[in-house]
Amino acid sequence: MNLYYTGICQLLDGNKALKGEGYYVKTDDNRLLYTESAPLETKVVTFQNLEDALFEGCKRIINNFSISKNNIDVYAFNLYADEYNSFYVYMNTIAGLENTVKKHYPNYSDTQIQSLKYNQGDFAFQFYPSDMGEVASTIEGFERMASDLSYEDEEAEEFLSDDVPVVAYEKKIFKDGHYLAALNVVKRLAKADAFSNLNKTEDFIYYAATGHDYNDYSLVMRKTIDPELFYQCFPDLRVKDEEFKSILVQQANNTVEESLDYWVEAFKSEFNKKSPYQYTKTEYDVFLSLARYSRELAKECVSRLHQKLGNGLEDNLDLDEIFIYVKALEFVVDNSDDEIINSCKLILETLDNESNEISASISKDIKEILNVA
């Protein structure tokens, strides 16, 4: 179980906003600092600036490819934003696929080739921000700063008046914002008819990707690929979608307790027969299905959290379960529901008495749900 990826899905599905006030600043002596307001007379890159740069850079790559000898039977375009905060553009053609199969996979069956067809790592054409022209510096600057922030565990000293700024990036770009930028750009490219000069196949698809296959196939790719075309390209997923729907239908009359118990067990391992991963679905899909219980789910999660946390976190073997209940609350908490809010605040009091790293992490998540400091 990795609920981090659920947060990415929430962001890309429009159920979570980018967060982070202020700016990260790179100084002339190569330090990374934080400030609440952008330094004067300094280049400032907002989330929209980064998205715009990616958009222009991708258009340049597409245009250059369209006038190359390789512009024949293009069947896929992908803007890939990975967990290391890097961007790549992938494209492939039928000839590129055939050459890859001939060179590396000569004994592959038709089924295996169909799977290989959309594996970006085997695409014949890969491009980098350095191929994006004059906007490259903006994108590469983000990649470097994101890498530094990761190294610094996203902590930065305060920017002071005697520090000399070189560039400032809006804080909310970081912590998964690059995934949203990539998805927005692919949508914009389609709307701007940017693929029109490509010699495309009838089943040409364009999509963003995060590098997490379950997220990509269950949500991200479907944001830009027509459903029927999606199933044409990935026929096995039509079957898996139906199987997952069947599971949800079977649970339609379950109590909230029964459904929670089922999915808590399913989340224990991606190899579990109950796991949504068996259907190429994610925890996010499950939380969306549980949201139908609304206030009932909130009450049950709060009740279970009180029970789990009442005995203290030391030697608590149910931490995964605790984080599941907290995450589920994100989908159903109504901040006007005083009973639920007050119950959550009692949980915060319990956590404050623990004073350890785990309790602080749980407390932070609950405070974000309640929008309290």
Coordinates of C-alpha atoms in Angstrom, one line a residue:
M1 CA 0.0 0.0 0.0
N2 CA 1.3 3.4 -0.9
L3 CA -1.2 6.2 -0.2
Y4 CA 1.3 8.8 -1.6
Y5 CA 0.0 7.8 -5.1
T6 CA -3.6 8.4 -4.0
G7 CA -2.7 12.0 -3.3
I8 CA -1.3 12.3 -6.9
C9 CA -4.6 10.9 -8.2
Q10 CA -6.6 13.4 -6.1
L11 CA -4.6 16.2 -7.6
L12 CA -4.9 15.0 -11.2
D13 CA -8.6 14.3 -10.9
G14 CA -9.4 17.8 -9.6
N15 CA -10.1 16.6 -6.0
K16 CA -7.2 18.3 -4.4
A17 CA -5.6 21.7 -4.9
L18 CA -1.9 22.5 -5.2
K19 CA -0.6 23.7 -1.8
G20 CA 2.3 25.8 -0.7
E21 CA 2.6 29.5 -0.1
G22 CA 5.7 31.5 -0.9
Y23 CA 8.7 30.9 -3.1
Y24 CA 12.0 29.0 -3.1
V25 CA 14.9 31.2 -4.1
K26 CA 18.3 30.2 -5.6
T27 CA 21.0 32.7 -4.6
D28 CA 24.2 33.8 -6.3
D29 CA 26.2 31.6 -4.0
N30 CA 24.0 28.6 -5.0
R31 CA 22.0 28.3 -1.7
L32 CA 18.3 27.4 -1.7
L33 CA 16.2 29.6 0.5
Y34 CA 12.5 30.3 1.2
T35 CA 10.6 33.5 1.3
E36 CA 6.9 34.4 1.6
S37 CA 7.1 37.0 -1.1
A38 CA 9.0 37.0 -4.4
P39 CA 12.2 39.1 -4.3
L40 CA 12.0 42.3 -6.3
E41 CA 13.7 42.5 -9.7
T42 CA 14.2 38.7 -9.8
K43 CA 13.1 36.2 -12.3
V44 CA 10.0 34.5 -10.8
V45 CA 8.6 31.2 -12.2
T46 CA 5.0 30.4 -11.2
F47 CA 3.2 27.2 -11.8
Q48 CA 1.6 28.7 -14.8
N49 CA 5.0 29.9 -16.1
L50 CA 6.3 26.3 -15.9
E51 CA 3.2 24.9 -17.6
D52 CA 3.5 27.5 -20.4
A53 CA 7.2 26.7 -20.9
L54 CA 6.4 22.9 -21.2
F55 CA 3.6 23.7 -23.6
E56 CA 5.9 25.8 -25.9
G57 CA 8.7 23.2 -25.6
C58 CA 6.5 20.3 -26.5
K59 CA 5.1 22.2 -29.5
R60 CA 8.7 22.8 -30.7
I61 CA 9.5 19.1 -30.4
I62 CA 6.4 18.1 -32.3
N63 CA 7.0 20.7 -35.0
N64 CA 10.6 19.6 -35.4
F65 CA 9.6 15.9 -35.6
S66 CA 6.9 16.7 -38.1
I67 CA 9.5 17.9 -40.6
S68 CA 11.8 15.0 -40.1
K69 CA 12.1 11.8 -42.1
N70 CA 10.7 9.9 -39.1
N71 CA 7.2 11.5 -39.4
I72 CA 5.5 8.4 -40.7
D73 CA 2.8 6.4 -38.9
V74 CA 3.2 8.1 -35.5
Y75 CA 0.9 6.2 -33.1
A76 CA 1.8 7.7 -29.6
F77 CA 2.9 10.9 -27.9
N78 CA 3.6 11.0 -24.3
L79 CA 4.7 13.7 -21.8
Y80 CA 6.3 11.9 -18.9
A81 CA 6.8 13.5 -15.5
D82 CA 8.6 11.2 -13.2
E83 CA 9.1 10.8 -9.5
Y84 CA 12.5 12.5 -9.7
N85 CA 10.8 15.7 -11.0
S86 CA 12.1 15.3 -14.5
F87 CA 10.3 15.7 -17.8
Y88 CA 10.6 13.6 -21.0
V89 CA 8.8 13.5 -24.3
Y90 CA 8.3 10.2 -25.9
M91 CA 7.0 9.5 -29.4
N92 CA 6.9 6.3 -31.4
T93 CA 6.1 5.2 -34.9
I94 CA 5.1 1.8 -36.4
A95 CA 8.6 1.6 -38.0
G96 CA 10.2 2.4 -34.7
L97 CA 8.2 -0.3 -33.0
E98 CA 9.1 -2.9 -35.7
N99 CA 12.8 -2.0 -35.4
T100 CA 12.7 -2.4 -31.6
V101 CA 11.0 -5.8 -31.9
K102 CA 13.4 -7.0 -34.6
K103 CA 16.5 -5.9 -32.6
H104 CA 15.6 -6.7 -29.0
Y105 CA 12.5 -8.9 -29.0
P106 CA 12.5 -11.1 -32.1
N107 CA 10.6 -14.0 -30.4
Y108 CA 7.8 -11.9 -29.0
S109 CA 4.2 -13.0 -29.6
D110 CA 1.6 -10.6 -30.9
T111 CA 0.2 -10.2 -27.4
Q112 CA 3.7 -9.4 -26.0
I113 CA 4.3 -6.9 -28.9
Q114 CA 0.9 -5.2 -28.1
S115 CA 2.1 -4.7 -24.5
L116 CA 5.5 -3.5 -25.7
K117 CA 3.9 -1.0 -28.1
Y118 CA 3.0 1.4 -25.3
N119 CA 6.1 1.0 -23.1
Q120 CA 7.8 4.3 -23.2
G121 CA 11.2 2.8 -22.3
D122 CA 11.1 1.0 -25.7
F123 CA 9.9 4.0 -27.8
A124 CA 12.3 4.9 -30.6
F125 CA 12.2 8.6 -30.0
Q126 CA 12.9 10.3 -26.6
F127 CA 13.3 14.1 -26.1
Y128 CA 14.5 16.2 -23.1
P129 CA 14.0 19.8 -21.9
S130 CA 17.2 20.6 -23.7
D131 CA 15.3 19.9 -27.0
M132 CA 12.7 22.5 -26.1
G133 CA 14.5 25.6 -27.3
E134 CA 14.6 28.9 -25.3
V135 CA 12.2 27.6 -22.6
A136 CA 14.6 24.9 -21.6
S137 CA 16.2 27.0 -18.9
T138 CA 12.9 27.4 -17.1
I139 CA 12.2 23.7 -17.1
E140 CA 15.7 22.6 -16.3
G141 CA 15.8 25.2 -13.5
F142 CA 12.8 23.6 -12.0
E143 CA 14.3 20.1 -12.2
R144 CA 17.5 21.2 -10.5
M145 CA 15.7 23.0 -7.7
A146 CA 13.3 20.1 -7.2
S147 CA 16.3 17.8 -6.9
D148 CA 17.9 20.1 -4.4
L149 CA 14.7 20.3 -2.4
S150 CA 14.4 16.5 -2.3
Y151 CA 18.0 16.3 -1.0
E152 CA 17.2 18.9 1.6
D153 CA 14.0 17.1 2.6
E154 CA 12.1 20.2 1.3
E155 CA 13.4 22.4 4.2
A156 CA 15.0 25.7 3.3
E157 CA 16.4 28.5 5.4
E158 CA 14.8 31.9 5.4
F159 CA 15.7 34.4 2.6
L160 CA 17.2 37.5 4.2
S161 CA 17.6 41.1 2.8
D162 CA 21.4 40.7 2.3
D163 CA 21.0 37.5 0.2
V164 CA 21.4 37.9 -3.6
P165 CA 18.6 36.1 -5.5
V166 CA 19.1 34.6 -8.9
V167 CA 15.7 33.0 -9.6
A168 CA 12.6 32.2 -7.5
Y169 CA 10.1 29.4 -8.1
E170 CA 6.6 29.3 -6.7
K171 CA 6.5 26.8 -3.8
K172 CA 3.3 25.1 -5.0
I173 CA 5.0 23.9 -8.1
F174 CA 6.8 21.4 -6.0
K175 CA 5.5 18.3 -4.2
D176 CA 3.7 16.7 -7.2
G177 CA 2.8 19.9 -9.1
H178 CA 4.9 18.8 -12.1
Y179 CA 2.5 15.9 -12.6
L180 CA -0.4 18.4 -13.0
A181 CA 1.6 20.6 -15.3
A182 CA 2.3 17.6 -17.6
L183 CA -1.4 16.6 -17.7
N184 CA -2.5 20.2 -18.4
V185 CA 0.0 20.6 -21.2
V186 CA -1.1 17.4 -23.0
K187 CA -4.7 18.7 -22.9
R188 CA -3.6 22.1 -24.2
L189 CA -1.6 20.5 -27.0
A190 CA -4.8 18.7 -28.2
K191 CA -6.9 21.8 -27.9
A192 CA -4.4 23.8 -29.9
D193 CA -4.3 21.1 -32.6
A194 CA -0.6 20.8 -32.1
F195 CA -0.5 17.2 -33.4
S196 CA -2.0 18.1 -36.8
N197 CA 1.3 18.1 -38.7
L198 CA 2.2 14.6 -37.5
N199 CA 1.6 11.7 -39.9
K200 CA -0.6 9.8 -37.5
T201 CA -2.1 6.3 -37.4
E202 CA -5.9 5.9 -36.9
D203 CA -5.3 4.7 -33.4
F204 CA -2.9 7.6 -32.5
I205 CA -3.1 8.5 -28.8
Y206 CA -1.6 11.3 -26.7
Y207 CA -1.3 11.2 -22.9
A208 CA 0.6 12.2 -19.8
A209 CA 2.2 9.7 -17.5
T210 CA 3.6 9.7 -14.0
G211 CA 5.6 6.5 -14.2
H212 CA 3.3 4.7 -11.8
D213 CA 1.6 2.2 -14.1
Y214 CA -1.5 1.7 -12.0
N215 CA -2.1 5.4 -11.7
D216 CA -1.5 6.0 -15.4
Y217 CA -3.7 3.2 -16.7
S218 CA -6.5 3.7 -14.2
L219 CA -6.7 7.5 -14.4
V220 CA -4.1 9.6 -16.1
M221 CA -4.1 8.2 -19.6
R222 CA -7.9 8.2 -19.6
K223 CA -7.9 11.9 -19.2
T224 CA -6.9 12.4 -22.8
I225 CA -7.7 9.1 -24.6
D226 CA -11.3 8.5 -25.8
P227 CA -12.7 5.5 -23.9
E228 CA -13.3 3.3 -26.9
L229 CA -9.9 4.1 -28.4
F230 CA -8.4 3.4 -24.9
Y231 CA -10.0 -0.1 -25.0
Q232 CA -8.9 -0.6 -28.5
C233 CA -5.3 0.0 -27.5
F234 CA -5.5 -1.8 -24.2
P235 CA -8.2 -4.5 -24.7
D236 CA -7.3 -6.4 -21.5
L237 CA -8.3 -3.3 -19.4
R238 CA -11.9 -3.5 -20.6
V239 CA -12.1 -6.9 -19.0
K240 CA -10.4 -5.7 -15.8
D241 CA -12.7 -2.7 -15.6
E242 CA -15.7 -5.0 -15.8
E243 CA -14.3 -7.2 -13.1
F244 CA -13.7 -4.3 -10.8
K245 CA -17.2 -3.0 -11.4
S246 CA -18.5 -6.4 -10.5
I247 CA -16.7 -6.3 -7.2
L248 CA -18.3 -2.9 -6.4
V249 CA -21.8 -4.2 -7.4
Q250 CA -21.3 -7.1 -5.0
Q251 CA -20.6 -4.6 -2.2
A252 CA -23.6 -2.4 -3.0
N253 CA -25.6 -3.6 0.0
N254 CA -22.7 -3.9 2.3
T255 CA -22.6 -1.8 5.5
V256 CA -19.8 0.7 5.8
E257 CA -18.1 -1.5 8.3
E258 CA -18.1 -4.5 5.9
S259 CA -16.8 -2.5 3.0
L260 CA -14.0 -0.9 5.1
D261 CA -13.0 -4.3 6.4
Y262 CA -12.9 -5.7 2.9
W263 CA -10.7 -3.0 1.5
V264 CA -8.4 -2.7 4.5
E265 CA -7.6 -6.4 4.0
A266 CA -7.2 -5.8 0.2
F267 CA -4.7 -3.0 0.8
K268 CA -2.3 -5.3 2.7
S269 CA -0.5 -6.4 -0.5
E270 CA -0.7 -5.6 -4.2
F271 CA -0.5 -9.3 -4.7
N272 CA -3.6 -10.0 -2.5
K273 CA -6.4 -11.5 -4.5
K274 CA -8.7 -8.7 -3.3
S275 CA -6.2 -5.9 -4.2
P276 CA -7.5 -3.3 -6.6
Y277 CA -4.1 -3.7 -8.3
Q278 CA -5.3 -7.0 -9.7
Y279 CA -7.8 -5.0 -11.8
T280 CA -5.2 -2.3 -12.7
K281 CA -7.0 0.0 -10.2
T282 CA -5.6 1.9 -7.3
E283 CA -6.4 2.8 -3.7
Y284 CA -7.9 6.0 -5.2
D285 CA -10.5 4.1 -7.1
V286 CA -11.5 2.3 -3.8
F287 CA -11.7 5.6 -1.8
L288 CA -14.0 7.0 -4.6
S289 CA -16.2 4.0 -4.2
L290 CA -16.3 4.3 -0.4
A291 CA -17.2 8.0 -0.6
R292 CA -20.8 6.8 -1.3
Y293 CA -21.2 6.2 2.4
S294 CA -20.5 9.9 3.1
R295 CA -21.1 10.8 6.7
E296 CA -21.4 7.1 7.7
L297 CA -17.8 6.6 6.5
A298 CA -16.5 9.6 8.3
K299 CA -18.1 8.5 11.6
E300 CA -16.8 4.9 11.2
C301 CA -13.2 6.1 10.4
V302 CA -13.2 8.5 13.3
S303 CA -14.5 5.8 15.6
R304 CA -11.8 3.4 14.5
L305 CA -9.1 6.0 14.8
H306 CA -10.2 6.7 18.4
Q307 CA -10.0 3.0 19.1
K308 CA -6.6 2.5 17.4
L309 CA -5.0 5.6 18.9
G310 CA -6.4 5.2 22.4
N311 CA -3.8 2.6 23.2
G312 CA -1.0 4.8 22.0
L313 CA 1.2 4.5 18.9
E314 CA 4.1 2.7 20.5
D315 CA 4.4 -0.8 19.1
N316 CA 1.2 -0.2 17.2
L317 CA 1.2 -2.7 14.3
D318 CA -1.8 -1.1 12.6
L319 CA -0.2 2.0 11.2
D320 CA -1.2 1.2 7.7
E321 CA -4.8 0.8 8.9
I322 CA -4.6 4.2 10.7
F323 CA -3.4 6.0 7.6
I324 CA -6.2 4.3 5.5
Y325 CA -8.8 5.8 7.9
V326 CA -7.2 9.2 7.8
K327 CA -7.1 9.2 4.0
A328 CA -10.7 8.0 3.7
L329 CA -11.7 11.1 5.8
E330 CA -10.3 13.3 3.1
F331 CA -13.0 12.1 0.7
V332 CA -16.0 12.6 3.0
V333 CA -15.3 15.1 5.8
D334 CA -17.8 18.0 5.8
N335 CA -16.2 21.0 7.6
S336 CA -19.7 22.2 8.6
D337 CA -20.3 18.9 10.5
D338 CA -19.5 19.9 14.1
E339 CA -19.8 16.4 15.5
I340 CA -17.3 14.9 13.1
I341 CA -15.0 18.0 13.4
N342 CA -15.0 17.9 17.2
S343 CA -14.3 14.2 17.2
C344 CA -11.3 14.8 14.9
K345 CA -10.0 17.5 17.2
L346 CA -10.1 15.0 20.1
I347 CA -8.0 12.7 18.0
L348 CA -5.5 15.6 17.5
E349 CA -5.3 16.1 21.3
T350 CA -4.5 12.4 21.6
L351 CA -1.8 12.7 19.0
D352 CA -0.3 15.8 20.6
N353 CA 0.3 13.8 23.7
E354 CA 2.4 11.3 21.8
S355 CA 5.1 13.7 20.6
N356 CA 6.8 11.5 18.1
E357 CA 7.4 11.5 14.3
I358 CA 4.5 9.1 13.5
S359 CA 2.0 11.0 15.6
A360 CA 3.2 14.3 14.0
S361 CA 2.7 12.9 10.5
I362 CA -0.9 11.7 11.3
S363 CA -1.7 15.0 13.1
K364 CA -0.4 16.9 10.0
D365 CA -2.7 14.9 7.7
I366 CA -5.8 15.5 9.9
K367 CA -5.1 19.2 10.3
E368 CA -4.9 19.5 6.5
I369 CA -8.3 17.8 6.2
L370 CA -9.7 20.2 8.8
N371 CA -7.9 23.2 7.3
V372 CA -6.5 24.1 10.7
A373 CA -2.9 25.2 11.6

